[in-house]
Every structure is written in structure tokens, then in C-alpha cells.
Amino acid sequence: MNKIALITGATSGIGKACAEKFAEKHYNVIITGRRKERLDELQKNLTSKYGVEVLALNFDVRDNAQVEQNLNSLPTEWKNIDVLVNNAGLAAGKDPIQGALLSDWEQMIDTDVKGLLYVSRIVLPWMCSRNTGHVFNLCSIAGKEVYAGGSVYCAVKHAVDAISKGMRIDCLQHNIKVTNICPGAVETEFSMVRFKGDKEKNDATYKGFKPLTGEDVADSIIYCAMLPEHVNINDLVIMPTAQANSGLFFRQ
Ligand code: NDP
Ligand code: 8X3
């Protein structure tokens, strides 16, 4: 019987790369996201390429009723989730705190913090009841540092950092691994989303250096997931070589 990985936000970027790499490792995968056509296409591709079972769940992590309905109605055998990648998330805007949009703050808090909690709240009891499981929380270098225009995004990722620590403490007696993943700049749809389709700002973000790819981050997650039973990476900061911290890049 294949192991099962649930990856939230698998329609793009890091989540999509994780779905591909867990499928390659013969995991059956549950992929989630709001864009149904992308989920359907990924489901088809992974099934035909790797011969694994793929379940696509189309919901918004900000809506707890949708989260509960979709996860609680999983067939019993699909509830034996071995790996949860809490990846769905975003930054909205990069404006000073005194001039930012309330709707941006709410979207980040609702998705990156509350959405992650809604999903974890359902899946963790299943893992704890089986005394096995590995949770990856997509934090960020923004969960370790604070930069101009990033106050609320940094705040939500600092919250993820704290949630990872808390999860690890509370689930300790149930043998659950929790790995907090903190990447620097990864070229995905992240900046197009953050800057609301502004291609110039997106391109400027990655100009003059080689950013990480979703696959680079997924490779690190797979590395952590494949370690022996008694070994856990608690916290992993992964940066482009040309990025020293959240604000310092060597651009050529
Ligand atoms: P992408 O924009 O490429 O992917 C984000 C994913 O999250 C999409 O699949 C999207 O799916 C999903 N998502 C967003 N909002 C919701 C929602 N409300 N409900 C369900 N799914 C949602 O970005 P990345 O792959 O780069 O980002 C993945 C994670 O990594 C995020 O948590 C991000 O904060 C974090 N991160 C990213 C970094 C970067 O530089 N790119 C660096 C550090 C951390 P859909 O739109 O279909 O719902
Ligand atoms: C994304 C990385 O530095 O843009 O989490 O906040 S950063």
C-alpha cells in the first residue's frame, strides 16, 4: 500500500512541485487548490506518469466549512495521511503598514494562518490516532526576519514559525514530525500574485540573480521526508546562493 501525501495549494509553484515529487516517490497524493482545471490536469498527468492514485479536492482554505466538508468526506483509507504539506499561501501587496490595504491583510491572515490551522485541525487528529505522520509548514525567510513593506506577510509567517513549534510540542507523544520550511526567493506565481499581475514588479523581484525554483524547495522537502524514522529536521532555511537575507541580493 502506497503512503499518502496531502499537499495544499498544488495548482502552482512549490505545491505543484511537491505533488510531482511525492508521486515520483510512489506516494498516493491528495492535491488541493481553488483552480479546478489545474487540479484536474495535474491529477491526469501524475496518474499517467507515475501510476499512483491522485485525489483532487477543490476548495478555498479560508473557508472552514469547505475544509471540513472536503476532508471529512474523504474515503476512510485516504484519511491515513502520512505527509501533510501545508503550502497554500500568499503575500498580498508590499506596502508600508500605514498605507496598506485592509483586504490584503485579511487575505494573508485568513489564508496563511487560519487556512493552515483549519487543515491541520482536521488532519492532525488522524495522524495522532495512528502515532505517525510528518507535517511540513511552508513558512519563509519572512518568518525569520522583517523587511520594508512586509510587516503583515512577515507577521503571518512568524505565526507559522510559532505554530510549527507548538505543533511539535503538542504532538510529541504521538511521534509526529513537524518541519518548518523557510525559503528565500522562489520564482513561482508568488510575485505575480503579490503584485496583482504587475509584470514589471514581478520581473524586478528576480532580476540579476538565480532564484530558487519550486522544484528546489520540493527536493528539500523530499529529503526531510525520506530521513529515518528517528530523525527530524525541525527548521530548514533554504536560500538562493545570491541571497544573504530577506533584503540582500547579489544582482549582476
Ligand atoms: P504560488 O502562487 O505559485 O502558489 C500558491 C498556491 O497556494 C497555489 O496553488 C494556490 O492555489 C494556493 N492558494 C492560495 N490561496 C489559496 C486559498 N485561499 N485556498 C486554497 N489554495 C490557495 O506560490 P508559491 O508556490 O511560491 O507559494 C507556496 C507557499 O510558499 C506559500 O505559503 C508562500 O507564502 C510560501 N513561500 C513562497 C516563497 C516564494 O518566494 N515564492 C518563499 C517562501 C515561502 P489556487 O490559487 O489554485 O487556490
Ligand atoms: C517569500 C519570500 O522574501 O518575498 O516568502 O518574503 S519574501
PDB file of N, CA and C in Angstrom, residues 71-122:
ATOM      1  N   LEU A  71     -12.452  17.446   3.635  1.00  0.00           N
ATOM      2  CA  LEU A  71     -11.545  16.492   4.281  1.00  0.00           C
ATOM      3  C   LEU A  71     -12.315  15.405   5.020  1.00  0.00           C
ATOM      4  N   ASN A  72     -13.378  15.795   5.714  1.00  0.00           N
ATOM      5  CA  ASN A  72     -14.128  14.778   6.473  1.00  0.00           C
ATOM      6  C   ASN A  72     -14.822  13.777   5.557  1.00  0.00           C
ATOM      7  N   SER A  73     -15.099  14.173   4.306  1.00  0.00           N
ATOM      8  CA  SER A  73     -15.763  13.208   3.422  1.00  0.00           C
ATOM      9  C   SER A  73     -14.773  12.380   2.593  1.00  0.00           C
ATOM     10  N   LEU A  74     -13.496  12.454   2.941  1.00  0.00           N
ATOM     11  CA  LEU A  74     -12.528  11.563   2.273  1.00  0.00           C
ATOM     12  C   LEU A  74     -12.885  10.107   2.587  1.00  0.00           C
ATOM     13  N   PRO A  75     -12.735   9.193   1.615  1.00  0.00           N
ATOM     14  CA  PRO A  75     -12.912   7.775   1.931  1.00  0.00           C
ATOM     15  C   PRO A  75     -11.945   7.378   3.062  1.00  0.00           C
ATOM     16  N   THR A  76     -12.372   6.449   3.922  1.00  0.00           N
ATOM     17  CA  THR A  76     -11.603   6.112   5.132  1.00  0.00           C
ATOM     18  C   THR A  76     -10.123   5.861   4.841  1.00  0.00           C
ATOM     19  N   GLU A  77      -9.835   5.105   3.775  1.00  0.00           N
ATOM     20  CA  GLU A  77      -8.422   4.747   3.530  1.00  0.00           C
ATOM     21  C   GLU A  77      -7.581   5.983   3.171  1.00  0.00           C
ATOM     22  N   TRP A  78      -8.227   7.021   2.634  1.00  0.00           N
ATOM     23  CA  TRP A  78      -7.500   8.247   2.280  1.00  0.00           C
ATOM     24  C   TRP A  78      -7.232   9.123   3.499  1.00  0.00           C
ATOM     25  N   LYS A  79      -7.863   8.789   4.629  1.00  0.00           N
ATOM     26  CA  LYS A  79      -7.607   9.591   5.838  1.00  0.00           C
ATOM     27  C   LYS A  79      -6.304   9.181   6.537  1.00  0.00           C
ATOM     28  N   ASN A  80      -5.698   8.093   6.061  1.00  0.00           N
ATOM     29  CA  ASN A  80      -4.418   7.644   6.637  1.00  0.00           C
ATOM     30  C   ASN A  80      -3.274   8.455   6.032  1.00  0.00           C
ATOM     31  N   ILE A  81      -3.329   9.748   6.268  1.00  0.00           N
ATOM     32  CA  ILE A  81      -2.359  10.654   5.634  1.00  0.00           C
ATOM     33  C   ILE A  81      -1.019  10.571   6.367  1.00  0.00           C
ATOM     34  N   ASP A  82       0.047  10.293   5.591  1.00  0.00           N
ATOM     35  CA  ASP A  82       1.386  10.177   6.175  1.00  0.00           C
ATOM     36  C   ASP A  82       2.111  11.511   6.166  1.00  0.00           C
ATOM     37  N   VAL A  83       1.877  12.296   5.114  1.00  0.00           N
ATOM     38  CA  VAL A  83       2.569  13.581   4.979  1.00  0.00           C
ATOM     39  C   VAL A  83       1.545  14.664   4.656  1.00  0.00           C
ATOM     40  N   LEU A  84       1.581  15.732   5.419  1.00  0.00           N
ATOM     41  CA  LEU A  84       0.760  16.915   5.116  1.00  0.00           C
ATOM     42  C   LEU A  84       1.701  18.064   4.777  1.00  0.00           C
ATOM     43  N   VAL A  85       1.552  18.616   3.580  1.00  0.00           N
ATOM     44  CA  VAL A  85       2.338  19.807   3.223  1.00  0.00           C
ATOM     45  C   VAL A  85       1.383  20.997   3.248  1.00  0.00           C
ATOM     46  N   ASN A  86       1.464  21.773   4.316  1.00  0.00           N
ATOM     47  CA  ASN A  86       0.652  22.986   4.462  1.00  0.00           C
ATOM     48  C   ASN A  86       1.322  24.098   3.666  1.00  0.00           C
ATOM     49  N   ASN A  87       0.979  24.130   2.377  1.00  0.00           N
ATOM     50  CA  ASN A  87       1.690  25.016   1.452  1.00  0.00           C
ATOM     51  C   ASN A  87       0.857  26.196   0.962  1.00  0.00           C
ATOM     52  N   ALA A  88      -0.478  26.018   0.869  1.00  0.00           N
ATOM     53  CA  ALA A  88      -1.321  27.085   0.302  1.00  0.00           C
ATOM     54  C   ALA A  88      -1.049  28.390   1.044  1.00  0.00           C
ATOM     55  N   GLY A  89      -0.732  29.422   0.298  1.00  0.00           N
ATOM     56  CA  GLY A  89      -0.435  30.693   0.956  1.00  0.00           C
ATOM     57  C   GLY A  89      -0.045  31.737  -0.054  1.00  0.00           C
ATOM     58  N   LEU A  90       0.106  32.937   0.441  1.00  0.00           N
ATOM     59  CA  LEU A  90       0.442  34.050  -0.457  1.00  0.00           C
ATOM     60  C   LEU A  90       0.866  35.272   0.340  1.00  0.00           C
ATOM     61  N   ALA A  91       1.514  36.183  -0.396  1.00  0.00           N
ATOM     62  CA  ALA A  91       1.676  37.563   0.089  1.00  0.00           C
ATOM     63  C   ALA A  91       0.759  38.404  -0.777  1.00  0.00           C
ATOM     64  N   ALA A  92       0.122  39.399  -0.177  1.00  0.00           N
ATOM     65  CA  ALA A  92      -0.708  40.329  -0.949  1.00  0.00           C
ATOM     66  C   ALA A  92      -0.194  41.735  -0.663  1.00  0.00           C
ATOM     67  N   GLY A  93       0.393  42.343  -1.698  1.00  0.00           N
ATOM     68  CA  GLY A  93       0.920  43.698  -1.565  1.00  0.00           C
ATOM     69  C   GLY A  93       2.268  43.737  -0.862  1.00  0.00           C
ATOM     70  N   LYS A  94       2.957  44.889  -1.036  1.00  0.00           N
ATOM     71  CA  LYS A  94       4.237  45.117  -0.341  1.00  0.00           C
ATOM     72  C   LYS A  94       4.290  46.605   0.019  1.00  0.00           C
ATOM     73  N   ASP A  95       3.265  47.004   0.751  1.00  0.00           N
ATOM     74  CA  ASP A  95       3.092  48.426   1.047  1.00  0.00           C
ATOM     75  C   ASP A  95       3.416  48.692   2.507  1.00  0.00           C
ATOM     76  N   PRO A  96       3.809  49.948   2.814  1.00  0.00           N
ATOM     77  CA  PRO A  96       4.064  50.277   4.222  1.00  0.00           C
ATOM     78  C   PRO A  96       2.806  50.079   5.060  1.00  0.00           C
ATOM     79  N   ILE A  97       3.005  49.751   6.310  1.00  0.00           N
ATOM     80  CA  ILE A  97       1.869  49.411   7.177  1.00  0.00           C
ATOM     81  C   ILE A  97       0.871  50.571   7.259  1.00  0.00           C
ATOM     82  N   GLN A  98       1.378  51.803   7.144  1.00  0.00           N
ATOM     83  CA  GLN A  98       0.483  52.960   7.247  1.00  0.00           C
ATOM     84  C   GLN A  98      -0.282  53.230   5.958  1.00  0.00           C
ATOM     85  N   GLY A  99      -0.031  52.394   4.908  1.00  0.00           N
ATOM     86  CA  GLY A  99      -0.747  52.666   3.658  1.00  0.00           C
ATOM     87  C   GLY A  99      -1.250  51.417   2.975  1.00  0.00           C
ATOM     88  N   ALA A 100      -1.240  50.305   3.694  1.00  0.00           N
ATOM     89  CA  ALA A 100      -1.601  49.037   3.042  1.00  0.00           C
ATOM     90  C   ALA A 100      -3.112  48.829   3.041  1.00  0.00           C
ATOM     91  N   LEU A 101      -3.550  47.896   2.204  1.00  0.00           N
ATOM     92  CA  LEU A 101      -4.982  47.606   2.102  1.00  0.00           C
ATOM     93  C   LEU A 101      -5.421  46.623   3.178  1.00  0.00           C
ATOM     94  N   LEU A 102      -6.519  46.934   3.830  1.00  0.00           N
ATOM     95  CA  LEU A 102      -7.073  46.032   4.842  1.00  0.00           C
ATOM     96  C   LEU A 102      -7.385  44.665   4.222  1.00  0.00           C
ATOM     97  N   SER A 103      -7.892  44.696   2.979  1.00  0.00           N
ATOM     98  CA  SER A 103      -8.267  43.425   2.325  1.00  0.00           C
ATOM     99  C   SER A 103      -7.033  42.543   2.091  1.00  0.00           C
ATOM    100  N   ASP A 104      -5.863  43.161   1.846  1.00  0.00           N
ATOM    101  CA  ASP A 104      -4.625  42.370   1.692  1.00  0.00           C
ATOM    102  C   ASP A 104      -4.275  41.685   3.014  1.00  0.00           C
ATOM    103  N   TRP A 105      -4.348  42.464   4.106  1.00  0.00           N
ATOM    104  CA  TRP A 105      -4.025  41.876   5.418  1.00  0.00           C
ATOM    105  C   TRP A 105      -4.936  40.696   5.711  1.00  0.00           C
ATOM    106  N   GLU A 106      -6.239  40.923   5.435  1.00  0.00           N
ATOM    107  CA  GLU A 106      -7.203  39.864   5.762  1.00  0.00           C
ATOM    108  C   GLU A 106      -6.961  38.621   4.923  1.00  0.00           C
ATOM    109  N   GLN A 107      -6.624  38.848   3.639  1.00  0.00           N
ATOM    110  CA  GLN A 107      -6.386  37.678   2.778  1.00  0.00           C
ATOM    111  C   GLN A 107      -5.179  36.870   3.280  1.00  0.00           C
ATOM    112  N   MET A 108      -4.112  37.571   3.684  1.00  0.00           N
ATOM    113  CA  MET A 108      -2.915  36.856   4.164  1.00  0.00           C
ATOM    114  C   MET A 108      -3.181  36.138   5.483  1.00  0.00           C
ATOM    115  N   ILE A 109      -3.843  36.826   6.395  1.00  0.00           N
ATOM    116  CA  ILE A 109      -4.109  36.211   7.703  1.00  0.00           C
ATOM    117  C   ILE A 109      -5.057  35.018   7.530  1.00  0.00           C
ATOM    118  N   ASP A 110      -6.084  35.205   6.713  1.00  0.00           N
ATOM    119  CA  ASP A 110      -7.086  34.137   6.526  1.00  0.00           C
ATOM    120  C   ASP A 110      -6.496  32.922   5.818  1.00  0.00           C
ATOM    121  N   THR A 111      -5.585  33.158   4.882  1.00  0.00           N
ATOM    122  CA  THR A 111      -5.028  32.037   4.113  1.00  0.00           C
ATOM    123  C   THR A 111      -3.856  31.399   4.858  1.00  0.00           C
ATOM    124  N   ASP A 112      -2.836  32.221   5.156  1.00  0.00           N
ATOM    125  CA  ASP A 112      -1.547  31.670   5.610  1.00  0.00           C
ATOM    126  C   ASP A 112      -1.605  31.177   7.050  1.00  0.00           C
ATOM    127  N   VAL A 113      -2.460  31.790   7.859  1.00  0.00           N
ATOM    128  CA  VAL A 113      -2.552  31.365   9.262  1.00  0.00           C
ATOM    129  C   VAL A 113      -3.815  30.542   9.494  1.00  0.00           C
ATOM    130  N   LYS A 114      -4.964  31.160   9.236  1.00  0.00           N
ATOM    131  CA  LYS A 114      -6.212  30.448   9.566  1.00  0.00           C
ATOM    132  C   LYS A 114      -6.419  29.232   8.666  1.00  0.00           C
ATOM    133  N   GLY A 115      -6.109  29.366   7.375  1.00  0.00           N
ATOM    134  CA  GLY A 115      -6.262  28.234   6.448  1.00  0.00           C
ATOM    135  C   GLY A 115      -5.392  27.061   6.862  1.00  0.00           C
ATOM    136  N   LEU A 116      -4.145  27.377   7.219  1.00  0.00           N
ATOM    137  CA  LEU A 116      -3.210  26.316   7.661  1.00  0.00           C
ATOM    138  C   LEU A 116      -3.751  25.621   8.916  1.00  0.00           C
ATOM    139  N   LEU A 117      -4.327  26.418   9.809  1.00  0.00           N
ATOM    140  CA  LEU A 117      -4.887  25.842  11.046  1.00  0.00           C
ATOM    141  C   LEU A 117      -6.127  25.009  10.756  1.00  0.00           C
ATOM    142  N   TYR A 118      -6.990  25.495   9.855  1.00  0.00           N
ATOM    143  CA  TYR A 118      -8.218  24.744   9.540  1.00  0.00           C
ATOM    144  C   TYR A 118      -7.873  23.346   9.025  1.00  0.00           C
ATOM    145  N   VAL A 119      -6.875  23.290   8.119  1.00  0.00           N
ATOM    146  CA  VAL A 119      -6.497  21.990   7.537  1.00  0.00           C
ATOM    147  C   VAL A 119      -5.834  21.110   8.612  1.00  0.00           C
ATOM    148  N   SER A 120      -4.930  21.704   9.374  1.00  0.00           N
ATOM    149  CA  SER A 120      -4.196  20.937  10.396  1.00  0.00           C
ATOM    150  C   SER A 120      -5.145  20.390  11.460  1.00  0.00           C
ATOM    151  N   ARG A 121      -6.136  21.172  11.792  1.00  0.00           N
ATOM    152  CA  ARG A 121      -7.106  20.801  12.819  1.00  0.00           C
ATOM    153  C   ARG A 121      -7.841  19.499  12.465  1.00  0.00           C
ATOM    154  N   ILE A 122      -8.015  19.267  11.160  1.00  0.00           N
ATOM    155  CA  ILE A 122      -8.681  18.034  10.723  1.00  0.00           C
ATOM    156  C   ILE A 122      -7.669  16.890  10.615  1.00  0.00           C
TER     157      ILE A 122
END
